[in-house]
Short mmCIF file of C-alpha atoms in Angstrom, two decimals:
data_model
loop_
_atom_site.label_atom_id
_atom_site.label_comp_id
_atom_site.label_asym_id
_atom_site.label_seq_id
_atom_site.Cartn_x
_atom_site.Cartn_y
_atom_site.Cartn_z
CA MET X 49 0.00 0.00 0.00
CA PHE X 50 1.28 3.48 -0.93
CA ILE X 51 1.14 6.09 1.81
CA ASN X 52 1.93 9.76 1.15
CA ASN X 53 4.47 11.10 3.64
CA GLN X 54 2.56 14.32 4.16
CA PHE X 55 -0.39 12.34 5.56
CA SER X 56 1.71 9.83 7.42
CA ASN X 57 3.42 12.61 9.37
CA PRO X 58 1.02 15.57 9.51
CA LYS X 59 3.01 17.41 12.20
CA LYS X 60 6.12 17.44 10.04
CA PHE X 61 4.07 18.58 7.04
CA MET X 62 2.58 21.53 8.98
CA MET X 63 6.05 22.59 10.20
CA LYS X 64 7.34 22.68 6.62
CA LYS X 65 4.45 24.92 5.56
CA LEU X 66 5.15 27.21 8.53
CA TYR X 67 8.85 27.48 7.63
CA LYS X 68 7.95 28.39 4.04
CA LYS X 69 5.60 31.16 5.18
CA LEU X 70 8.20 32.56 7.57
CA SER X 71 10.85 32.49 4.84
CA LEU X 72 8.60 34.31 2.39
CA THR X 73 7.78 36.92 5.06
CA ALA X 74 11.46 37.48 5.83
CA VAL X 75 12.29 37.88 2.15
CA LEU X 76 9.44 40.37 1.71
CA LEU X 77 10.62 42.41 4.71
CA LEU X 78 14.17 42.50 3.35
CA VAL X 79 12.91 43.68 -0.04
CA LEU X 80 10.79 46.43 1.54
CA ALA X 81 13.69 47.51 3.74
CA SER X 82 16.02 47.69 0.78
CA VAL X 83 13.49 49.76 -1.17
CA GLY X 84 13.12 52.17 1.73
CA LEU X 85 16.86 52.52 2.13
CA ALA X 86 17.27 53.07 -1.58
CA GLN X 87 15.17 56.20 -1.42
CA GLU X 88 17.79 58.24 0.39
CA ARG X 89 21.12 57.32 1.90
CA VAL X 90 24.57 58.69 2.69
CA VAL X 91 27.36 58.02 0.21
CA SER X 92 30.99 58.56 1.23
CA GLY X 93 34.32 58.21 -0.52
CA LYS X 94 37.76 59.64 -1.24
CA VAL X 95 39.07 61.73 -4.14
CA THR X 96 42.69 61.43 -5.33
CA ASP X 97 44.72 62.97 -8.16
CA GLU X 98 46.67 61.27 -10.95
CA SER X 99 49.53 60.42 -8.55
CA GLY X 100 47.27 58.94 -5.89
CA SER X 101 47.50 61.91 -3.50
CA THR X 102 44.32 62.99 -1.72
CA MET X 103 42.60 66.14 -3.00
CA PRO X 104 40.98 68.54 -0.49
CA GLY X 105 38.40 71.11 -1.62
CA VAL X 106 36.96 69.08 -4.53
CA ASN X 107 33.33 69.97 -5.28
CA VAL X 108 30.91 67.03 -5.09
CA LEU X 109 27.44 67.74 -6.46
CA VAL X 110 24.34 65.59 -6.99
CA LYS X 111 23.58 66.19 -10.67
CA GLY X 112 20.38 68.10 -11.34
CA SER X 113 20.06 69.39 -7.76
CA SER X 114 21.57 71.95 -5.40
CA ILE X 115 22.85 69.27 -2.98
CA GLY X 116 26.61 69.54 -2.77
CA THR X 117 29.64 69.33 -0.52
CA SER X 118 33.44 69.53 -0.65
CA THR X 119 36.16 67.05 0.28
CA ASP X 120 37.94 67.61 3.58
CA ALA X 121 41.70 67.93 4.19
CA ASP X 122 42.12 64.18 3.63
CA GLY X 123 40.08 64.11 0.41
CA ASN X 124 37.07 62.44 2.07
CA PHE X 125 33.44 63.41 1.50
CA LYS X 126 29.93 62.46 2.58
CA ILE X 127 26.75 63.38 0.71
CA ASN X 128 23.06 62.43 0.69
CA VAL X 129 21.71 60.89 -2.50
CA GLY X 130 18.07 60.38 -3.39
CA SER X 131 18.16 57.10 -5.33
CA ASP X 132 20.34 54.52 -7.06
CA GLN X 133 20.05 56.56 -10.27
CA SER X 134 21.68 59.64 -8.67
CA THR X 135 24.84 60.87 -10.38
CA LEU X 136 27.73 62.49 -8.50
CA VAL X 137 29.65 65.22 -10.33
CA PHE X 138 33.24 65.93 -9.19
CA THR X 139 34.81 69.26 -10.20
CA PHE X 140 38.14 70.88 -9.39
CA VAL X 141 40.09 73.69 -11.06
CA GLY X 142 42.55 72.28 -13.60
CA TYR X 143 40.99 68.80 -13.60
CA ALA X 144 38.43 67.26 -15.92
CA ASN X 145 34.91 66.97 -14.54
CA SER X 146 33.94 63.40 -13.65
CA GLU X 147 30.48 61.91 -13.26
CA ILE X 148 29.68 58.63 -11.50
CA VAL X 149 26.30 56.92 -11.16
CA VAL X 150 25.96 55.85 -7.52
CA GLY X 151 23.96 52.67 -8.06
CA SER X 152 23.67 50.55 -4.94
CA ARG X 153 27.07 51.57 -3.58
CA THR X 154 27.63 53.50 -0.35
CA LEU X 155 31.38 53.96 -0.96
CA VAL X 156 32.55 55.83 -4.07
CA ASP X 157 36.26 56.46 -4.57
CA ILE X 158 37.46 58.36 -7.63
CA GLN X 159 40.72 59.52 -9.22
CA LEU X 160 40.62 62.81 -11.15
CA THR X 161 42.78 63.50 -14.18
CA PRO X 162 44.21 66.89 -15.25
CA ASP X 163 42.30 68.76 -17.94
CA VAL X 164 44.92 70.13 -20.28
CA GLN X 165 42.36 71.97 -22.40
CA THR X 166 40.93 74.04 -19.54
CA LEU X 167 44.41 75.20 -18.55
CA THR X 168 44.51 77.31 -21.74
CA GLU X 169 41.24 79.12 -20.95
CA LEU X 170 41.40 82.82 -20.25
CA VAL X 171 40.53 83.84 -16.70
CA VAL X 172 39.76 87.33 -15.39
CA THR X 173 41.93 88.03 -12.32
CA GLY X 174 41.48 91.60 -11.23
CA TYR X 175 42.91 94.01 -13.80
CA ALA X 176 44.40 91.29 -16.00
CA VAL X 177 43.30 88.35 -18.15
CA GLN X 178 45.50 85.26 -17.81
CA GLN X 179 45.60 81.64 -18.85
CA LYS X 180 44.76 79.11 -16.15
CA LYS X 181 48.17 77.45 -16.42
CA ASP X 182 49.87 80.79 -15.60
CA ILE X 183 47.85 81.48 -12.47
CA THR X 184 49.68 80.88 -9.20
CA GLY X 185 46.95 82.05 -6.81
CA ALA X 186 43.80 80.24 -5.71
CA VAL X 187 41.17 81.07 -8.34
CA GLY X 188 37.83 79.36 -8.91
CA ILE X 189 35.93 79.62 -12.19
CA VAL X 190 32.20 79.29 -12.86
CA LYS X 191 30.88 79.28 -16.42
CA ALA X 192 27.54 80.79 -17.39
CA SER X 193 26.17 77.40 -18.50
CA ASP X 194 26.97 75.87 -15.10
CA LEU X 195 25.56 78.85 -13.25
CA VAL X 196 22.01 78.55 -14.64
CA SER X 197 21.86 74.74 -14.75
CA VAL X 198 20.06 74.61 -11.37
CA PRO X 199 17.16 77.05 -10.71
CA ALA X 200 17.73 79.51 -7.85
CA ALA X 201 16.41 82.89 -6.78
CA ASN X 202 19.72 84.78 -6.84
CA THR X 203 23.12 84.59 -8.48
CA ASP X 204 24.89 84.07 -5.18
CA GLN X 205 22.73 81.02 -4.41
CA MET X 206 23.78 79.51 -7.76
CA LEU X 207 27.40 79.45 -6.56
CA GLN X 208 26.55 76.71 -4.08
CA GLY X 209 28.61 73.61 -4.84
CA ARG X 210 30.27 75.26 -7.86
CA VAL X 211 33.60 76.47 -6.44
CA SER X 212 35.75 74.62 -3.93
CA GLY X 213 36.50 76.34 -0.65
CA ILE X 214 33.39 78.56 -0.70
CA THR X 215 30.61 78.27 1.86
CA VAL X 216 27.16 79.25 0.59
CA VAL X 217 24.28 79.26 3.09
CA GLY X 218 20.76 80.01 1.87
CA SER X 219 17.84 80.84 4.16
CA GLY X 220 15.05 79.69 1.83
CA VAL X 221 13.42 83.11 2.11
CA PRO X 222 12.03 84.18 -1.30
CA GLY X 223 14.53 86.48 -3.00
CA GLN X 224 16.83 86.81 0.00
CA ALA X 225 20.56 86.77 -0.72
CA ALA X 226 22.63 83.84 0.47
CA ILE X 227 25.49 84.14 2.96
CA ILE X 228 28.82 83.58 1.18
CA ARG X 229 32.09 83.02 3.01
CA ILE X 230 35.42 82.52 1.22
CA ARG X 231 38.04 83.05 3.91
CA GLY X 232 36.23 82.12 7.10
CA PHE X 233 33.91 84.03 9.40
CA SER X 234 36.32 86.40 11.15
CA ALA X 235 37.52 89.38 9.16
CA LEU X 236 38.20 93.10 9.15
CA GLN X 237 35.66 95.16 11.13
CA GLY X 238 33.55 92.08 11.85
CA ASN X 239 32.31 91.83 8.26
CA SER X 240 33.01 88.48 6.58
CA ALA X 241 31.23 89.13 3.27
CA PRO X 242 33.37 89.02 0.11
CA LEU X 243 33.86 91.92 -2.26
CA TYR X 244 31.96 91.70 -5.55
CA VAL X 245 33.39 93.37 -8.65
CA VAL X 246 31.02 93.53 -11.62
CA ASP X 247 32.67 94.64 -14.87
CA GLY X 248 35.28 96.49 -12.85
CA THR X 249 32.82 98.19 -10.48
CA PRO X 250 33.03 97.16 -6.80
CA THR X 251 29.79 96.34 -4.99
CA TYR X 252 28.70 94.33 -1.96
CA ASP X 253 25.54 92.76 -3.36
CA ILE X 254 24.72 90.85 -6.56
CA GLY X 255 21.30 89.67 -5.41
CA VAL X 256 19.45 91.67 -8.08
CA PHE X 257 21.67 90.54 -10.94
CA ASN X 258 20.19 88.36 -13.64
CA PRO X 259 22.22 85.11 -13.89
CA TYR X 260 21.50 84.91 -17.62
CA ASP X 261 23.42 88.17 -18.16
CA ILE X 262 26.65 86.74 -16.71
CA GLU X 263 29.45 85.51 -18.96
CA SER X 264 31.71 84.08 -16.23
CA ILE X 265 32.57 84.36 -12.54
CA SER X 266 36.09 84.24 -11.11
CA VAL X 267 36.64 83.79 -7.38
CA LEU X 268 39.92 85.10 -5.92
CA LYS X 269 40.41 83.15 -2.72
CA ASP X 270 43.95 83.91 -1.54
CA ALA X 271 45.52 87.01 0.03
CA GLY X 272 46.97 88.11 -3.32
CA ALA X 273 43.67 89.82 -4.14
CA ALA X 274 44.47 92.47 -1.50
CA SER X 275 47.31 93.76 -3.69
CA ILE X 276 44.68 94.80 -6.26
CA TYR X 277 41.64 95.82 -4.21
CA GLY X 278 43.20 96.62 -0.83
CA ALA X 279 41.62 95.88 2.55
CA ARG X 280 38.19 95.32 1.00
CA ALA X 281 39.53 92.08 -0.49
CA ALA X 282 40.37 90.61 2.93
CA ASN X 283 37.35 88.29 2.68
CA GLY X 284 38.00 87.26 -0.91
CA VAL X 285 36.80 88.70 -4.20
CA ILE X 286 34.12 87.51 -6.63
CA LEU X 287 34.65 88.92 -10.13
CA VAL X 288 31.57 88.98 -12.37
CA THR X 289 31.90 89.54 -16.11
CA THR X 290 28.67 90.23 -17.98
CA LYS X 291 27.93 89.47 -21.63
CA LYS X 292 29.01 92.04 -24.22
CA GLY X 293 27.55 90.76 -27.47
CA VAL X 294 28.63 88.31 -30.18
CA LYS X 295 31.60 88.24 -32.56
CA ASP X 296 30.16 86.77 -35.75
CA GLY X 297 28.13 89.82 -36.73
CA LYS X 298 24.77 88.04 -36.55
CA LEU X 299 21.84 89.12 -34.41
CA ARG X 300 21.02 86.48 -31.82
CA VAL X 301 17.74 86.31 -29.94
CA THR X 302 17.43 83.80 -27.09
CA TYR X 303 14.59 83.01 -24.73
CA ASP X 304 14.91 80.92 -21.57
CA SER X 305 12.33 80.03 -18.95
CA TYR X 306 11.65 77.52 -16.23
CA TYR X 307 8.94 76.64 -13.76
CA SER X 308 9.45 74.82 -10.47
CA TRP X 309 7.51 74.11 -7.30
CA GLN X 310 8.57 74.00 -3.67
CA ASP X 311 6.73 71.60 -1.39
CA PRO X 312 6.71 72.39 2.36
CA GLY X 313 5.95 68.77 3.28
CA LYS X 314 3.55 67.56 5.95
CA GLY X 315 5.22 69.33 8.86
CA PHE X 316 4.71 68.06 12.39
CA THR X 317 2.79 64.81 12.78
CA ASN X 318 3.19 64.13 16.53
CA LEU X 319 1.51 67.17 18.08
CA LEU X 320 -1.17 66.88 20.75
CA GLY X 321 -4.79 67.40 19.78
CA SER X 322 -7.25 69.70 21.53
CA GLN X 323 -8.41 67.04 24.01
CA ASP X 324 -4.84 65.82 24.52
CA GLN X 325 -3.73 69.31 25.53
CA ALA X 326 -6.62 69.55 27.97
CA ASP X 327 -5.69 66.18 29.51
CA LEU X 328 -2.09 67.36 29.76
CA GLN X 329 -3.20 70.42 31.74
CA TRP X 330 -5.02 68.16 34.19
CA LEU X 331 -1.85 66.05 34.51
CA VAL X 332 0.14 69.22 35.25
CA ASN X 333 -2.36 70.14 37.98
CA LYS X 334 -2.06 66.67 39.47
CA ASN X 335 1.73 66.79 39.52
CA ASP X 336 1.67 70.27 41.05
CA GLY X 337 -0.87 69.26 43.67
CA THR X 338 -3.34 71.94 42.56
CA ALA X 339 -7.05 71.69 41.98
CA ASN X 340 -8.39 70.82 38.57
CA SER X 341 -9.74 74.17 37.46
CA SER X 342 -9.42 76.06 34.21
CA PRO X 343 -11.42 78.87 32.59
CA MET X 344 -11.19 76.88 29.37
CA TYR X 345 -11.87 73.29 30.51
CA GLY X 346 -14.03 73.74 33.64
CA SER X 347 -13.36 72.23 37.08
CA GLY X 348 -14.56 68.63 36.92
CA ALA X 349 -12.67 65.37 37.35
CA THR X 350 -11.86 65.40 33.64
CA PRO X 351 -11.40 68.42 31.37
CA VAL X 352 -14.27 69.26 29.02
CA LEU X 353 -13.73 71.13 25.77
CA PRO X 354 -16.03 74.17 25.48
CA GLU X 355 -18.26 74.91 22.51
CA TYR X 356 -16.95 78.46 22.24
CA ILE X 357 -13.84 80.31 23.40
CA THR X 358 -14.85 83.34 25.47
CA PRO X 359 -14.46 86.65 23.62
CA SER X 360 -11.73 88.98 24.77
CA ALA X 361 -12.05 92.57 26.07
CA GLY X 362 -13.29 91.47 29.47
CA TYR X 363 -16.33 89.52 28.33
CA THR X 364 -17.66 87.34 31.16
CA GLY X 365 -20.93 86.09 29.67
CA PRO X 366 -21.99 82.47 29.37
CA VAL X 367 -20.39 79.94 27.06
CA GLY X 368 -22.65 77.33 25.52
CA PRO X 369 -23.84 75.71 22.33
CA GLY X 370 -25.36 78.99 21.11
CA LEU X 371 -23.54 82.21 20.33
CA PRO X 372 -22.55 83.77 23.67
CA VAL X 373 -22.73 87.32 22.36
CA ASP X 374 -24.92 89.51 20.23
CA PRO X 375 -23.68 89.39 16.59
CA ALA X 376 -24.55 93.07 16.25
CA LEU X 377 -21.78 93.89 18.75
CA TYR X 378 -19.05 92.05 16.83
CA ASN X 379 -15.94 94.24 16.46
CA ILE X 380 -12.26 93.53 15.79
CA ASP X 381 -11.13 97.14 15.15
CA TYR X 382 -9.58 98.92 18.14
CA ASN X 383 -10.42 102.26 16.53
CA LYS X 384 -14.13 101.46 16.80
CA GLY X 385 -14.16 100.51 20.47
CA ALA X 386 -13.66 97.41 22.60
CA ILE X 387 -12.86 94.17 20.80
CA TYR X 388 -15.92 91.94 20.67
CA GLN X 389 -15.10 88.60 19.07
CA VAL X 390 -16.76 85.19 19.01
CA VAL X 391 -14.52 82.17 18.43
CA LYS X 392 -15.81 78.62 18.23
CA ALA X 393 -13.55 75.94 19.70
CA ASN X 394 -11.94 73.55 17.20
CA LYS X 395 -12.32 70.25 19.01
CA GLN X 396 -10.63 68.30 16.23
CA GLY X 397 -7.57 70.56 16.44
CA THR X 398 -6.16 73.03 13.91
CA ASP X 399 -3.21 71.92 11.81
CA TRP X 400 -1.40 75.26 11.95
CA TYR X 401 1.51 74.13 9.77
CA ASP X 402 -0.89 73.13 7.00
CA GLU X 403 -2.78 76.42 7.38
CA LEU X 404 0.40 78.52 7.21
CA THR X 405 2.10 76.80 4.26
CA SER X 406 1.32 75.83 0.70
CA LYS X 407 3.12 74.65 -2.42
CA ALA X 408 5.01 77.56 -3.94
CA LEU X 409 5.65 78.29 -7.61
CA MET X 410 8.96 79.71 -8.82
CA GLN X 411 9.30 80.90 -12.41
CA THR X 412 11.61 83.02 -14.53
CA HIS X 413 11.51 84.29 -18.11
CA ASN X 414 14.57 85.71 -19.85
CA LEU X 415 14.82 87.42 -23.25
CA ALA X 416 18.24 88.41 -24.62
CA LEU X 417 19.43 90.14 -27.81
CA ALA X 418 23.07 90.22 -28.84
CA GLY X 419 24.67 91.60 -31.99
CA ASN X 420 27.84 92.93 -33.56
CA GLY X 421 28.56 95.53 -36.26
CA ASP X 422 31.72 96.73 -37.95
CA ASN X 423 32.67 99.00 -35.07
CA SER X 424 30.21 98.10 -32.35
CA LYS X 425 28.63 95.30 -30.36
CA PHE X 426 25.74 95.22 -27.94
CA PHE X 427 23.86 93.00 -25.50
CA VAL X 428 20.37 93.60 -24.07
CA GLY X 429 18.76 91.27 -21.55
CA LEU X 430 15.31 91.45 -19.96
CA ASN X 431 14.44 89.10 -17.08
CA TYR X 432 11.29 88.52 -15.04
CA PHE X 433 11.53 86.47 -11.85
CA ASP X 434 8.66 85.46 -9.56
CA GLN X 435 9.06 83.26 -6.49
CA LYS X 436 6.28 82.42 -4.06
CA GLY X 437 7.24 81.39 -0.53
CA ILE X 438 5.94 78.27 1.18
CA ILE X 439 4.72 80.62 3.94
CA LEU X 440 1.47 82.26 2.85
CA ASN X 441 1.71 85.85 1.59
CA THR X 442 5.48 85.75 1.13
CA TYR X 443 6.93 86.28 -2.33
CA THR X 444 9.52 88.13 -4.40
CA LYS X 445 8.99 89.60 -7.86
CA ARG X 446 11.89 91.07 -9.77
CA VAL X 447 12.30 92.68 -13.20
CA THR X 448 15.86 93.25 -14.48
CA LEU X 449 17.02 95.10 -17.59
CA ARG X 450 20.66 95.11 -18.67
CA ALA X 451 22.18 96.92 -21.65
CA ASN X 452 25.89 96.62 -22.53
CA SER X 453 27.37 98.22 -25.63
CA GLU X 454 30.75 99.18 -27.09
CA PHE X 455 31.60 101.53 -29.98
CA ASN X 456 35.02 101.85 -31.58
CA ILE X 457 35.89 105.36 -32.78
CA LYS X 458 38.81 105.11 -35.19
CA ASN X 459 41.56 102.84 -33.82
CA LYS X 460 42.41 104.10 -30.37
CA VAL X 461 39.13 105.32 -28.88
CA ARG X 462 36.40 103.06 -27.51
CA ILE X 463 33.28 104.15 -25.65
CA GLY X 464 30.46 102.16 -24.17
CA GLU X 465 28.23 101.60 -21.17
CA ASN X 466 27.13 98.87 -18.77
CA LEU X 467 23.62 99.69 -17.60
CA LEU X 468 21.54 97.76 -15.06
CA VAL X 469 18.00 98.68 -14.02
CA ALA X 470 16.25 96.43 -11.50
CA TYR X 471 12.91 96.57 -9.71
CA SER X 472 12.12 94.19 -6.86
CA ASN X 473 8.95 93.83 -4.83
CA GLY X 474 7.85 91.47 -2.10
CA PRO X 475 7.46 91.28 1.68
CA GLY X 476 9.81 88.28 1.95
CA PHE X 477 10.03 86.60 5.33
CA THR X 478 13.06 87.82 7.23
CA ASN X 479 12.22 86.68 10.75
CA LEU X 480 14.30 83.53 11.19
CA SER X 481 14.28 83.56 15.01
CA GLU X 482 12.38 81.27 17.34
CA GLY X 483 9.36 83.53 16.99
CA ASN X 484 8.81 82.98 13.28
CA ALA X 485 5.73 81.46 11.65
CA ILE X 486 7.19 77.95 11.39
CA SER X 487 8.10 77.73 15.08
CA ASN X 488 4.75 79.22 16.10
CA SER X 489 2.92 76.54 14.11
CA TYR X 490 3.68 74.02 16.85
CA ARG X 491 3.28 76.47 19.75
CA LEU X 492 -0.23 77.78 19.04
CA GLN X 493 -3.09 76.03 20.83
CA ARG X 494 -4.82 73.67 18.42
CA ILE X 495 -8.22 74.37 19.98
CA VAL X 496 -8.07 77.84 18.42
CA PRO X 497 -9.52 77.88 14.86
CA VAL X 498 -8.19 79.97 12.01
CA TYR X 499 -11.32 82.12 11.68
CA ASP X 500 -13.93 83.36 14.15
CA GLU X 501 -17.68 82.96 13.66
CA PHE X 502 -17.90 86.07 11.49
CA GLY X 503 -15.04 85.40 9.08
CA GLY X 504 -12.25 87.32 10.78
CA PHE X 505 -9.02 85.75 11.98
CA ALA X 506 -9.52 84.15 15.38
CA GLY X 507 -6.13 85.07 16.80
CA SER X 508 -4.96 83.51 20.04
CA ASN X 509 -7.41 85.17 22.44
CA GLY X 510 -9.44 82.92 24.68
CA GLN X 511 -10.02 81.67 28.19
CA GLY X 512 -6.75 80.64 29.81
CA LEU X 513 -4.75 80.91 26.58
#
């Protein structure tokens, strides 16, 4: 007689099925974990030159983003990448740019090779124009094509991750200039900002400049710049050369634009609700040994959320399911008398972060004309920039017009002009202290709604608040 083993030993058969299920579950968990880790992780590595020596100050940038860092004194770096398809771009003056797809690796070592071709490029260094191979000082170069490859509000923000040895810190405020440091944070007269020189004219701000008008940027990082510009160059010098027209005699018309969105995210997800905050107050009373009593939550054994928050301006009337005041007396203007406001309690809790923020659009449009005649050349650029902030009612709008022209009179006389007209408008959001809108979004009581019963802003007035 034939007897199947799975029926002859049912206990053993059930154990095998259990092991298979556990194995499949473990494999599934490993796959999900690997997918989650693949979304964002830290990649580290070391950069060396052609002789195997470590290279400090090499720029490491995630391609297509503004995420970047520089190698330390030992040539090591660490950077966050978003996915396995992320590409790291390594740049250093005098060396060819290198790109490496991260893949599943967490350790990326690379050896850079000298770029002989770039050493013959002409570089603006103060009052002179030199070849890279003849430069003995520390000079960083940024081309116009690299400058506008990543959208940003200002020219100074576009320098982030482009030149080794430069620290660029942006606040995220619409239109606000970034903080740039070349030679540290301690300098003459307590000012660590570099000196900007645009077409030979010194200035301390390039925030209103249109990046599409720039031909190249040279960064003088060593003390040799002081021999040209004096004490003002103690913090380093950023030389900006704007476009002057074309050389082939043809009229060129170019148009560039981009749109992008900024997402504030979900904000805080672990805040207490209205009832949770009331229960916490009762716990505080218990720990302090005080009686359970609150003008907001009553005086019972457990706190009770009210239907309405008592109006301000000394109102002491009843609070109940109906309106506690006469609607005809409603007033939120101090010039018209005492404040008389009716605010209904939000028992579900107000998500203040969600109420304060929204997705923000950033766009720019640039139109440029460049030409050249027998004895003249010109460049005209018109730019419109509009950035909304993730905080409601914050924005920056900017219109920039640049006109550069040169005219040769006979052989030894040349005249021309560099003209810049800029108009900027927007409240921005300059309060970055602990009292700003973001920090207040988790400090405001969630029982307070956004609007009162008559459409005005509720504010933070209320019993015991």
